Amino acid sequence: MGSAQPKAVGVNSVNVLASGLQAVARAEGAMPVENPTSDVPAFGYNGNGTYLPTLAGDPPSLAEAFKTEPDKNTYLVLKGQVGADPGYNYGTHFVFQGHETGTTGQITRVNLDADAAHRITLLATKDVNGVTVPTIDGNTWDPFAGKLLFTSENGSSGSVLQADVGYHAASTVQDISGSLGRGGYEGIQADKDGNLWLVEDVGGTTINGAKLPNSFVYRFVPTHKNNLTAGKLQVLQVTSLRDGQPIGYSTDAEQAIYGGNIQDLHTYGKKFSTKCVTIHDTSVNGTTPYGANALAKTAGGTPFKRPENGVFRPGTGFKEFYYSETGDTSATSPADDSSRTTVANPDNAFGGLGGIMRLRQNGPSSNTGTLSLAVKGDLAHTGFDNVTFWDKNNLAVVEDAGDGLHTQRNALDSGYLYDVRNAQPGPLRWLAEGRDPSATIDSALTGRPGFQDEGDNEITGVHMSNGDPSKNGLLGAQIPTPFKDGWRLFWTQQHGNNVLWEVQKG
């Protein structure tokens, strides 16, 4: 399809999908919750104001309700699920989400077979101890433990939560930071051996417009895969091609941002040896919550520039893991400056525009493997966020470039397909995101005193699944057949109206 949609002041635009595709709204911000609280009356809004700025008063009030930003999606086909209405049949098809912002963290379930009055069920705002649930970014289903898992991207206060999949009058949410640690976790996926892969997004210190790599990729190996409260947390360590030493964290800005190792990591065709290094073991270190990021640095883990999410390539036996690197989300980042390098393709020489990394191992529990660059970002394709495999070979990648970069390149976000078999893949655009009226108002009012909401829409939560809740339904276990045999594709248009879309054949 054509190009990304331009960003124009005061102009909203509809989403455009590739020929043969259409999108159906399954939930959106103002849709009421069937079991509301004063804080959570609707799917995408808190109860602390109007859903749009009001013209009442002189001057008009710009204080509107906080948007809660439903984020990543997990689709499951489940029997026997109940909700707040004991007499209602909720069906069998559900999408689970955490919410990224707002006055309180929350977990919601979108009941795809239900009417509007029962479409959104609030599952939790508190944990089993009555503590407020933190704001949530990532989520997944672990069939071995029989738990929904949610991640909180709150830096050293971030955590992993587990919860029962069903609706209960009392909360089943448990913080399991005693085993998985605290970090700015976002992406989380289970493999066929019951390990959990965690992708951390902690933006490093910005120096002259470029961020220090400050985030890590982890693997949690449970002692027993049906119990996530005990086990080992490991960090991915990459070996330099230049001196054979681990590429570790550095506060030396010149080396950390512009060093030869960083240039190598963002060069096509280079292959690095990797290993998983244990940084915490509950059998040795106990179950007091601990800071994973600090331990990763001490252990010589390799930091990346804002990785976001990861997924296993189907048909590989969980031997290939792909994860996004967001980069600096700026067209003026000096980490994109070709004057610092002599490589043949200098654009994004030091990862300022992000990309997709490929980790290969002999099996998901192997302690060694290789890392290479699968996709190199550029100004037109950057700010990579959520990823999912469309089929065996095509990785669906969506952008969250942010308002500043939208303005710099005069282009809103897009969704792409990358054929990972290609040495230097060129993408196909399957989605050119527009901007809904609510986000257009937000963008126009950004920076105004008293105004408290976000700007342009962004894309998150892209998720292809057939909803199989068994271990055979793990993402990566089966090869997707899009829009056939129960395979469904979802994405969330964050900010603005906060719409959960399902993509279908048009």
Short mmCIF file of C-alpha atoms in Angstrom, two decimals:
data_model
loop_
_atom_site.label_atom_id
_atom_site.label_comp_id
_atom_site.label_asym_id
_atom_site.label_seq_id
_atom_site.Cartn_x
_atom_site.Cartn_y
_atom_site.Cartn_z
CA MET A 1 0.00 0.00 0.00
CA GLY A 2 0.99 3.66 -0.11
CA SER A 3 2.82 5.88 2.35
CA ALA A 4 2.27 6.77 5.98
CA GLN A 5 -0.35 9.39 6.74
CA PRO A 6 0.92 12.94 7.30
CA LYS A 7 0.53 14.78 10.57
CA ALA A 8 -1.51 17.94 10.05
CA VAL A 9 -2.47 20.40 12.78
CA GLY A 10 -6.16 20.09 13.63
CA VAL A 11 -6.85 17.40 11.05
CA ASN A 12 -7.97 13.91 11.97
CA SER A 13 -7.75 10.94 9.59
CA VAL A 14 -9.03 7.38 9.43
CA ASN A 15 -6.80 4.32 9.55
CA VAL A 16 -5.93 2.86 6.16
CA LEU A 17 -5.30 -0.87 5.77
CA ALA A 18 -3.77 -2.76 2.87
CA SER A 19 -6.08 -3.93 0.11
CA GLY A 20 -8.10 -6.95 1.17
CA LEU A 21 -8.11 -6.05 4.87
CA GLN A 22 -10.64 -4.33 7.07
CA ALA A 23 -10.78 -3.47 10.77
CA VAL A 24 -13.65 -3.96 13.21
CA ALA A 25 -13.76 -2.11 16.53
CA ARG A 26 -14.18 -4.62 19.38
CA ALA A 27 -13.89 -2.15 22.27
CA GLU A 28 -13.21 1.55 22.71
CA GLY A 29 -12.56 4.04 25.42
CA ALA A 30 -16.03 5.22 26.41
CA MET A 31 -17.56 1.71 26.37
CA PRO A 32 -18.91 1.11 29.88
CA VAL A 33 -17.44 -1.50 32.21
CA GLU A 34 -20.09 -4.00 33.33
CA ASN A 35 -18.82 -3.91 36.92
CA PRO A 36 -17.59 -0.30 37.24
CA THR A 37 -15.86 1.42 40.12
CA SER A 38 -15.63 5.14 40.68
CA ASP A 39 -12.07 5.01 39.30
CA VAL A 40 -12.85 2.73 36.35
CA PRO A 41 -16.25 3.52 34.83
CA ALA A 42 -15.26 2.82 31.22
CA PHE A 43 -12.83 0.79 29.15
CA GLY A 44 -10.37 3.60 28.41
CA TYR A 45 -11.12 6.35 30.92
CA ASN A 46 -10.83 6.95 34.63
CA GLY A 47 -13.70 8.59 36.46
CA ASN A 48 -11.97 11.86 37.29
CA GLY A 49 -13.39 14.10 34.58
CA THR A 50 -15.13 14.43 31.25
CA TYR A 51 -14.00 12.36 28.29
CA LEU A 52 -13.18 15.47 26.26
CA PRO A 53 -12.27 19.02 27.30
CA THR A 54 -15.43 20.94 28.16
CA LEU A 55 -16.33 24.33 26.74
CA ALA A 56 -18.17 25.26 29.92
CA GLY A 57 -16.77 28.08 31.99
CA ASP A 58 -14.66 31.08 31.15
CA PRO A 59 -12.01 30.14 30.27
CA PRO A 60 -13.06 26.65 29.13
CA SER A 61 -11.80 23.74 31.25
CA LEU A 62 -9.09 21.59 29.72
CA ALA A 63 -9.06 19.11 32.61
CA GLU A 64 -10.46 15.86 31.26
CA ALA A 65 -10.48 12.32 32.61
CA PHE A 66 -7.24 10.37 32.48
CA LYS A 67 -7.06 7.93 29.62
CA THR A 68 -6.03 4.45 30.81
CA GLU A 69 -4.40 3.26 27.57
CA PRO A 70 -5.25 -0.43 27.16
CA ASP A 71 -2.00 -1.93 25.89
CA LYS A 72 -0.88 -5.36 24.76
CA ASN A 73 -3.45 -8.05 23.89
CA THR A 74 -3.75 -11.74 24.75
CA TYR A 75 -6.48 -13.65 22.92
CA LEU A 76 -7.79 -16.92 24.39
CA VAL A 77 -10.65 -19.29 23.59
CA LEU A 78 -11.99 -20.50 26.94
CA LYS A 79 -15.04 -22.41 28.06
CA GLY A 80 -17.06 -21.84 31.20
CA GLN A 81 -16.04 -18.25 31.83
CA VAL A 82 -18.32 -16.13 33.99
CA GLY A 83 -18.57 -12.43 34.76
CA ALA A 84 -20.29 -9.94 37.00
CA ASP A 85 -23.73 -11.02 35.77
CA PRO A 86 -24.28 -14.62 36.97
CA GLY A 87 -27.17 -15.14 34.55
CA TYR A 88 -25.33 -14.12 31.39
CA ASN A 89 -23.56 -16.35 28.85
CA TYR A 90 -20.22 -14.65 28.15
CA GLY A 91 -19.26 -16.93 25.29
CA THR A 92 -15.82 -18.39 24.65
CA HIS A 93 -13.67 -15.74 22.92
CA PHE A 94 -11.78 -13.22 25.05
CA VAL A 95 -9.04 -10.59 24.84
CA PHE A 96 -7.16 -9.72 28.04
CA GLN A 97 -5.39 -6.40 28.57
CA GLY A 98 -3.54 -4.39 31.16
CA HIS A 99 -3.71 -0.60 31.10
CA GLU A 100 -0.59 1.53 30.81
CA THR A 101 -1.64 4.80 32.47
CA GLY A 102 -4.32 6.35 34.64
CA THR A 103 -5.06 6.86 38.31
CA THR A 104 -4.85 3.12 39.00
CA GLY A 105 -3.55 0.06 37.24
CA GLN A 106 -6.17 -2.38 36.03
CA ILE A 107 -6.79 -5.62 34.18
CA THR A 108 -9.76 -5.92 31.84
CA ARG A 109 -11.31 -8.65 29.74
CA VAL A 110 -13.00 -7.94 26.42
CA ASN A 111 -15.77 -10.49 25.91
CA LEU A 112 -15.90 -10.78 22.12
CA ASP A 113 -19.16 -12.77 22.10
CA ALA A 114 -21.00 -10.45 24.49
CA ASP A 115 -23.37 -7.54 23.99
CA ALA A 116 -22.28 -3.98 24.77
CA ALA A 117 -23.49 -4.13 28.37
CA HIS A 118 -21.28 -7.17 29.09
CA ARG A 119 -18.46 -6.51 26.62
CA ILE A 120 -15.93 -5.17 29.18
CA THR A 121 -15.31 -6.92 32.49
CA LEU A 122 -13.00 -5.39 35.08
CA LEU A 123 -10.92 -8.23 36.52
CA ALA A 124 -8.71 -6.40 39.02
CA THR A 125 -7.46 -3.08 40.33
CA LYS A 126 -5.95 -4.57 43.54
CA ASP A 127 -3.72 -7.55 44.24
CA VAL A 128 -4.41 -10.31 46.79
CA ASN A 129 -2.99 -8.08 49.55
CA GLY A 130 -5.18 -5.13 48.68
CA VAL A 131 -2.32 -3.20 47.09
CA THR A 132 -3.20 -1.15 44.01
CA VAL A 133 -2.17 -2.87 40.80
CA PRO A 134 0.58 -0.89 39.02
CA THR A 135 0.08 0.39 35.52
CA ILE A 136 0.65 -2.44 33.05
CA ASP A 137 2.36 -2.72 29.66
CA GLY A 138 2.83 -6.32 28.53
CA ASN A 139 0.94 -9.53 29.10
CA THR A 140 0.85 -13.16 28.04
CA TRP A 141 -0.66 -16.53 28.95
CA ASP A 142 1.47 -19.22 30.58
CA PRO A 143 -0.25 -22.58 30.03
CA PHE A 144 2.22 -24.44 32.27
CA ALA A 145 1.47 -22.34 35.34
CA GLY A 146 -2.11 -21.71 34.21
CA LYS A 147 -1.67 -17.97 34.79
CA LEU A 148 -2.07 -14.72 32.95
CA LEU A 149 1.14 -12.71 33.32
CA PHE A 150 1.34 -8.92 33.30
CA THR A 151 4.40 -6.67 33.27
CA SER A 152 4.82 -3.20 34.69
CA GLU A 153 7.30 -0.95 32.88
CA ASN A 154 8.08 1.15 35.96
CA GLY A 155 11.87 1.03 36.07
CA SER A 156 13.26 -0.20 39.37
CA SER A 157 9.68 -0.41 40.69
CA GLY A 158 8.46 -2.49 37.77
CA SER A 159 7.21 -6.00 38.37
CA VAL A 160 5.65 -9.15 36.99
CA LEU A 161 2.16 -10.08 38.16
CA GLN A 162 0.34 -13.36 37.80
CA ALA A 163 -3.42 -13.85 37.91
CA ASP A 164 -6.03 -16.53 37.35
CA VAL A 165 -7.68 -16.35 33.97
CA GLY A 166 -11.24 -16.38 35.31
CA TYR A 167 -13.43 -13.71 36.85
CA HIS A 168 -13.50 -13.83 40.67
CA ALA A 169 -15.12 -11.67 43.29
CA ALA A 170 -11.78 -11.44 45.11
CA SER A 171 -8.50 -10.56 43.38
CA THR A 172 -6.12 -13.35 42.37
CA VAL A 173 -3.32 -10.97 41.29
CA GLN A 174 0.06 -11.77 42.86
CA ASP A 175 3.34 -9.89 42.56
CA ILE A 176 6.08 -12.43 41.78
CA SER A 177 9.03 -10.03 41.92
CA GLY A 178 10.70 -12.27 44.49
CA SER A 179 11.54 -14.68 41.68
CA LEU A 180 11.50 -12.58 38.50
CA GLY A 181 12.83 -9.38 40.03
CA ARG A 182 11.92 -5.76 39.50
CA GLY A 183 12.68 -3.98 36.24
CA GLY A 184 11.16 -1.96 33.45
CA TYR A 185 9.66 -5.10 31.97
CA GLU A 186 7.41 -4.88 28.92
CA GLY A 187 7.59 -7.88 26.60
CA ILE A 188 6.99 -11.32 28.11
CA GLN A 189 6.67 -14.68 26.36
CA ALA A 190 6.75 -18.33 27.43
CA ASP A 191 8.61 -21.03 25.48
CA LYS A 192 7.89 -24.73 25.13
CA ASP A 193 10.14 -25.61 28.11
CA GLY A 194 8.19 -23.31 30.42
CA ASN A 195 10.85 -20.58 30.51
CA LEU A 196 9.76 -16.94 30.42
CA TRP A 197 11.52 -14.39 28.18
CA LEU A 198 11.39 -10.79 29.39
CA VAL A 199 12.23 -7.71 27.34
CA GLU A 200 13.03 -4.61 29.37
CA ASP A 201 12.42 -1.02 28.30
CA VAL A 202 14.33 1.38 30.53
CA GLY A 203 15.37 4.51 28.68
CA GLY A 204 18.96 5.39 29.51
CA THR A 205 20.35 8.84 30.20
CA THR A 206 20.07 11.13 27.17
CA ILE A 207 23.37 12.74 26.21
CA ASN A 208 23.28 15.34 23.45
CA GLY A 209 20.15 13.77 21.98
CA ALA A 210 21.16 10.10 22.14
CA LYS A 211 20.29 7.60 24.87
CA LEU A 212 22.73 5.33 26.63
CA PRO A 213 21.78 1.66 26.06
CA ASN A 214 20.27 0.71 29.41
CA SER A 215 17.84 -2.19 28.94
CA PHE A 216 18.28 -5.95 28.92
CA VAL A 217 16.78 -9.19 27.65
CA TYR A 218 16.16 -11.80 30.35
CA ARG A 219 15.16 -15.44 30.63
CA PHE A 220 13.51 -16.85 33.73
CA VAL A 221 13.98 -20.59 34.25
CA PRO A 222 11.45 -21.83 36.83
CA THR A 223 12.43 -24.63 39.17
CA HIS A 224 9.09 -26.22 38.29
CA LYS A 225 7.33 -24.82 35.24
CA ASN A 226 3.93 -24.92 36.93
CA ASN A 227 5.20 -22.62 39.71
CA LEU A 228 6.74 -19.24 38.89
CA THR A 229 7.69 -18.30 42.45
CA ALA A 230 11.04 -20.13 42.35
CA GLY A 231 13.81 -20.32 39.76
CA LYS A 232 16.70 -18.53 38.09
CA LEU A 233 16.69 -15.18 36.31
CA GLN A 234 19.31 -14.91 33.56
CA VAL A 235 20.45 -12.01 31.38
CA LEU A 236 21.52 -12.18 27.73
CA GLN A 237 25.22 -11.48 27.28
CA VAL A 238 26.69 -10.77 23.83
CA THR A 239 30.41 -11.25 23.01
CA SER A 240 32.28 -8.55 21.11
CA LEU A 241 33.63 -9.37 17.65
CA ARG A 242 36.51 -6.99 18.34
CA ASP A 243 38.10 -8.24 21.54
CA GLY A 244 36.13 -11.36 22.49
CA GLN A 245 34.89 -9.77 25.71
CA PRO A 246 31.27 -9.35 26.85
CA ILE A 247 29.61 -6.18 25.60
CA GLY A 248 28.61 -4.77 28.97
CA TYR A 249 27.04 -1.62 30.30
CA SER A 250 29.17 1.53 30.22
CA THR A 251 28.71 5.09 31.42
CA ASP A 252 31.38 6.24 28.94
CA ALA A 253 29.02 7.96 26.52
CA GLU A 254 31.38 7.85 23.56
CA GLN A 255 31.86 4.09 23.83
CA ALA A 256 28.35 3.24 25.01
CA ILE A 257 26.60 5.19 22.25
CA TYR A 258 29.14 5.37 19.42
CA GLY A 259 31.58 2.53 20.13
CA GLY A 260 32.58 -0.09 17.61
CA ASN A 261 30.52 -2.76 19.36
CA ILE A 262 27.37 -0.68 19.00
CA GLN A 263 28.14 -0.10 15.34
CA ASP A 264 28.69 -3.83 14.83
CA LEU A 265 25.40 -4.73 16.51
CA HIS A 266 23.58 -2.52 14.01
CA THR A 267 25.34 -3.81 10.91
CA TYR A 268 23.78 -6.44 8.68
CA GLY A 269 25.67 -9.71 8.32
CA LYS A 270 27.54 -9.68 11.63
CA LYS A 271 26.94 -12.62 13.98
CA PHE A 272 27.70 -12.54 17.71
CA SER A 273 28.07 -15.34 20.22
CA THR A 274 25.72 -15.13 23.19
CA LYS A 275 25.13 -16.81 26.50
CA CYS A 276 22.58 -16.57 29.28
CA VAL A 277 24.16 -15.58 32.61
CA THR A 278 22.37 -16.27 35.90
CA ILE A 279 21.95 -13.13 38.00
CA HIS A 280 19.54 -14.41 40.67
CA ASP A 281 18.59 -17.86 41.94
CA THR A 282 15.85 -18.18 44.55
CA SER A 283 17.46 -21.34 45.94
CA VAL A 284 20.58 -19.31 46.74
CA ASN A 285 19.43 -15.70 46.99
CA GLY A 286 15.95 -16.10 48.44
CA THR A 287 12.68 -14.50 47.39
CA THR A 288 13.00 -10.90 48.51
CA PRO A 289 12.19 -8.64 45.52
CA TYR A 290 15.39 -7.40 43.86
CA GLY A 291 16.50 -5.04 41.11
CA ALA A 292 17.13 -7.01 37.91
CA ASN A 293 18.62 -4.10 35.94
CA ALA A 294 21.39 -3.45 38.46
CA LEU A 295 22.26 -7.14 38.70
CA ALA A 296 22.32 -7.42 34.91
CA LYS A 297 24.86 -4.61 34.72
CA THR A 298 27.05 -6.14 37.41
CA ALA A 299 26.97 -9.55 35.70
CA GLY A 300 28.07 -8.18 32.33
CA GLY A 301 24.72 -8.38 30.55
CA THR A 302 24.51 -6.58 27.21
CA PRO A 303 22.34 -3.46 27.23
CA PHE A 304 20.19 -2.39 24.28
CA LYS A 305 18.52 0.88 23.36
CA ARG A 306 14.93 0.54 24.58
CA PRO A 307 13.91 -2.94 23.46
CA GLU A 308 10.16 -3.40 23.78
CA ASN A 309 8.73 -6.79 22.86
CA GLY A 310 9.80 -10.20 21.61
CA VAL A 311 8.26 -13.27 19.98
CA PHE A 312 9.39 -16.71 18.80
CA ARG A 313 9.35 -17.50 15.11
CA PRO A 314 6.85 -20.30 14.43
CA GLY A 315 8.11 -23.52 12.95
CA THR A 316 11.57 -23.25 14.55
CA GLY A 317 10.93 -25.21 17.74
CA PHE A 318 11.39 -22.01 19.75
CA LYS A 319 14.97 -21.71 18.47
CA GLU A 320 14.56 -18.19 17.01
CA PHE A 321 13.53 -15.22 19.14
CA TYR A 322 12.99 -11.76 17.61
CA TYR A 323 12.77 -8.59 19.67
CA SER A 324 12.34 -4.94 18.80
CA GLU A 325 14.67 -2.08 19.65
CA THR A 326 12.88 1.29 19.71
CA GLY A 327 15.92 3.57 19.52
CA ASP A 328 15.95 7.30 20.23
CA THR A 329 12.69 8.19 18.38
CA SER A 330 14.30 11.34 17.02
CA ALA A 331 15.28 12.33 13.52
CA THR A 332 18.14 14.39 14.95
CA SER A 333 19.72 11.73 17.14
CA PRO A 334 23.51 11.84 16.72
CA ALA A 335 23.42 8.03 16.86
CA ASP A 336 22.07 8.23 13.29
CA ASP A 337 24.96 10.48 12.17
CA SER A 338 26.82 8.96 9.23
CA SER A 339 29.84 11.21 9.86
CA ARG A 340 30.86 8.95 12.74
CA THR A 341 31.19 5.79 10.64
CA THR A 342 32.58 4.44 7.39
CA VAL A 343 30.25 1.45 6.95
CA ALA A 344 28.74 1.08 3.49
CA ASN A 345 25.20 1.90 4.67
CA PRO A 346 25.74 4.57 7.31
CA ASP A 347 22.12 5.38 8.19
CA ASN A 348 21.26 4.36 11.75
CA ALA A 349 24.88 3.33 12.23
CA PHE A 350 24.59 3.26 16.03
CA GLY A 351 21.00 2.18 16.55
CA GLY A 352 19.43 5.58 17.01
CA LEU A 353 16.57 4.50 14.75
CA GLY A 354 16.24 1.06 16.31
CA GLY A 355 15.59 -2.24 14.61
CA ILE A 356 14.80 -5.91 15.19
CA MET A 357 17.30 -8.36 16.71
CA ARG A 358 17.38 -12.10 16.05
CA LEU A 359 18.53 -14.57 18.73
CA ARG A 360 19.18 -18.15 17.62
CA GLN A 361 19.78 -21.06 20.01
CA ASN A 362 19.77 -24.85 19.66
CA GLY A 363 16.73 -24.86 21.93
CA PRO A 364 14.90 -22.44 24.20
CA SER A 365 16.77 -23.72 27.26
CA SER A 366 20.22 -23.57 25.64
CA ASN A 367 22.66 -21.32 27.45
CA THR A 368 24.50 -20.27 24.29
CA GLY A 369 23.47 -18.96 20.90
CA THR A 370 24.05 -16.29 18.28
CA LEU A 371 22.66 -12.78 17.80
CA SER A 372 22.33 -10.84 14.56
CA LEU A 373 20.51 -7.83 13.17
CA ALA A 374 17.28 -8.89 11.42
CA VAL A 375 15.91 -5.43 10.57
CA LYS A 376 17.69 -2.10 10.56
CA GLY A 377 15.45 0.86 11.26
CA ASP A 378 15.51 4.05 9.23
CA LEU A 379 13.73 7.38 9.47
CA ALA A 380 10.64 6.08 7.66
CA HIS A 381 10.52 2.86 9.71
CA THR A 382 11.42 3.40 13.36
CA GLY A 383 10.08 3.51 16.90
CA PHE A 384 9.40 -0.24 16.68
CA ASP A 385 7.20 -1.48 19.50
CA ASN A 386 5.03 -4.61 19.49
CA VAL A 387 5.79 -7.57 17.21
CA THR A 388 3.95 -10.75 16.21
CA PHE A 389 4.44 -13.29 13.47
CA TRP A 390 1.84 -12.97 10.71
CA ASP A 391 2.84 -16.37 9.33
CA LYS A 392 5.99 -18.50 9.32
CA ASN A 393 8.24 -15.93 7.66
CA ASN A 394 6.62 -12.51 7.99
CA LEU A 395 7.07 -10.55 11.19
CA ALA A 396 4.42 -7.90 11.83
CA VAL A 397 6.02 -4.83 13.44
CA VAL A 398 4.23 -1.68 14.58
CA GLU A 399 5.57 1.78 15.33
CA ASP A 400 5.30 4.01 18.37
CA ALA A 401 7.39 6.88 17.07
CA GLY A 402 5.84 9.59 19.26
CA ASP A 403 4.59 13.08 18.55
CA GLY A 404 8.03 14.65 18.20
CA LEU A 405 9.17 12.26 15.49
CA HIS A 406 5.76 12.40 13.83
CA THR A 407 6.34 16.13 13.41
CA GLN A 408 9.96 15.75 12.32
CA ARG A 409 9.19 13.31 9.53
CA ASN A 410 5.60 14.54 8.92
CA ALA A 411 4.32 10.99 9.19
CA LEU A 412 2.15 9.14 11.68
CA ASP A 413 2.78 5.53 12.69
CA SER A 414 2.50 2.44 10.50
CA GLY A 415 2.47 -1.33 10.74
CA TYR A 416 4.82 -3.37 8.54
CA LEU A 417 5.56 -6.91 7.46
CA TYR A 418 9.21 -7.97 7.29
CA ASP A 419 10.21 -11.25 5.66
CA VAL A 420 12.87 -12.46 8.08
CA ARG A 421 14.40 -14.77 5.45
CA ASN A 422 15.82 -11.77 3.60
CA ALA A 423 19.32 -10.59 4.48
CA GLN A 424 18.26 -6.93 4.31
CA PRO A 425 14.47 -7.02 4.32
CA GLY A 426 12.31 -4.28 2.88
CA PRO A 427 8.90 -3.91 4.54
CA LEU A 428 5.36 -4.06 3.25
CA ARG A 429 3.00 -1.63 4.95
CA TRP A 430 -0.25 -3.28 6.09
CA LEU A 431 -1.46 -0.36 8.25
CA ALA A 432 -1.15 3.41 7.93
CA GLU A 433 -2.55 4.66 11.21
CA GLY A 434 -4.57 7.85 11.20
CA ARG A 435 -5.54 10.06 14.11
CA ASP A 436 -8.99 10.02 15.68
CA PRO A 437 -10.76 13.26 16.71
CA SER A 438 -9.99 12.83 20.41
CA ALA A 439 -6.26 12.39 19.75
CA THR A 440 -6.33 15.34 17.35
CA ILE A 441 -7.71 17.53 20.14
CA ASP A 442 -5.09 16.13 22.52
CA SER A 443 -2.31 16.92 20.07
CA ALA A 444 -3.53 20.47 19.60
CA LEU A 445 -3.70 21.09 23.35
CA THR A 446 -0.45 19.40 24.35
CA GLY A 447 1.58 21.68 26.59
CA ARG A 448 -1.35 23.85 27.63
CA PRO A 449 -1.55 24.58 31.38
CA GLY A 450 -4.14 22.38 33.08
CA PHE A 451 -4.27 19.87 30.26
CA GLN A 452 -3.36 16.32 31.26
CA ASP A 453 -3.76 13.96 28.31
CA GLU A 454 -1.74 12.51 25.42
CA GLY A 455 -1.23 13.54 21.82
CA ASP A 456 -1.29 11.51 18.61
CA ASN A 457 -2.52 7.94 18.43
CA GLU A 458 0.09 5.19 18.53
CA ILE A 459 0.02 1.50 17.64
CA THR A 460 0.46 -1.24 20.20
CA GLY A 461 -0.81 -4.69 21.10
CA VAL A 462 -0.42 -6.32 17.68
CA HIS A 463 -1.27 -9.96 18.31
CA MET A 464 -1.89 -12.91 15.97
CA SER A 465 -3.29 -15.97 17.74
CA ASN A 466 -5.80 -18.78 17.38
CA GLY A 467 -6.59 -18.54 21.09
CA ASP A 468 -5.48 -22.07 21.95
CA PRO A 469 -4.88 -22.02 25.74
CA SER A 470 -2.90 -25.29 25.78
CA LYS A 471 0.88 -25.48 25.58
CA ASN A 472 0.43 -26.23 21.86
CA GLY A 473 -1.10 -22.76 21.56
CA LEU A 474 1.98 -20.89 22.75
CA LEU A 475 2.93 -18.11 20.36
CA GLY A 476 5.53 -19.78 18.14
CA ALA A 477 4.29 -23.34 18.57
CA GLN A 478 1.98 -23.31 15.54
CA ILE A 479 2.39 -21.64 12.17
CA PRO A 480 -0.30 -18.96 11.80
CA THR A 481 -2.72 -19.09 8.89
CA PRO A 482 -4.08 -15.54 8.99
CA PHE A 483 -7.87 -15.21 9.10
CA LYS A 484 -8.37 -18.97 8.70
CA ASP A 485 -8.77 -21.88 11.12
CA GLY A 486 -9.50 -19.58 14.05
CA TRP A 487 -6.46 -17.30 13.64
CA ARG A 488 -7.30 -13.70 14.52
CA LEU A 489 -5.29 -10.47 14.49
CA PHE A 490 -5.78 -7.65 17.01
CA TRP A 491 -4.13 -4.29 17.63
CA THR A 492 -4.75 -1.37 19.96
CA GLN A 493 -4.96 2.23 18.77
CA GLN A 494 -3.67 3.85 21.94
CA HIS A 495 -4.40 7.41 23.05
CA GLY A 496 -7.43 9.26 21.77
CA ASN A 497 -10.42 6.92 21.74
CA ASN A 498 -8.28 3.89 22.74
CA VAL A 499 -9.81 1.39 20.32
CA LEU A 500 -9.20 -2.36 20.27
CA TRP A 501 -9.34 -3.34 16.59
CA GLU A 502 -9.63 -6.74 14.99
CA VAL A 503 -8.25 -7.02 11.46
CA GLN A 504 -10.20 -9.23 9.09
CA LYS A 505 -10.26 -10.04 5.40
CA GLY A 506 -12.11 -7.29 3.59
#
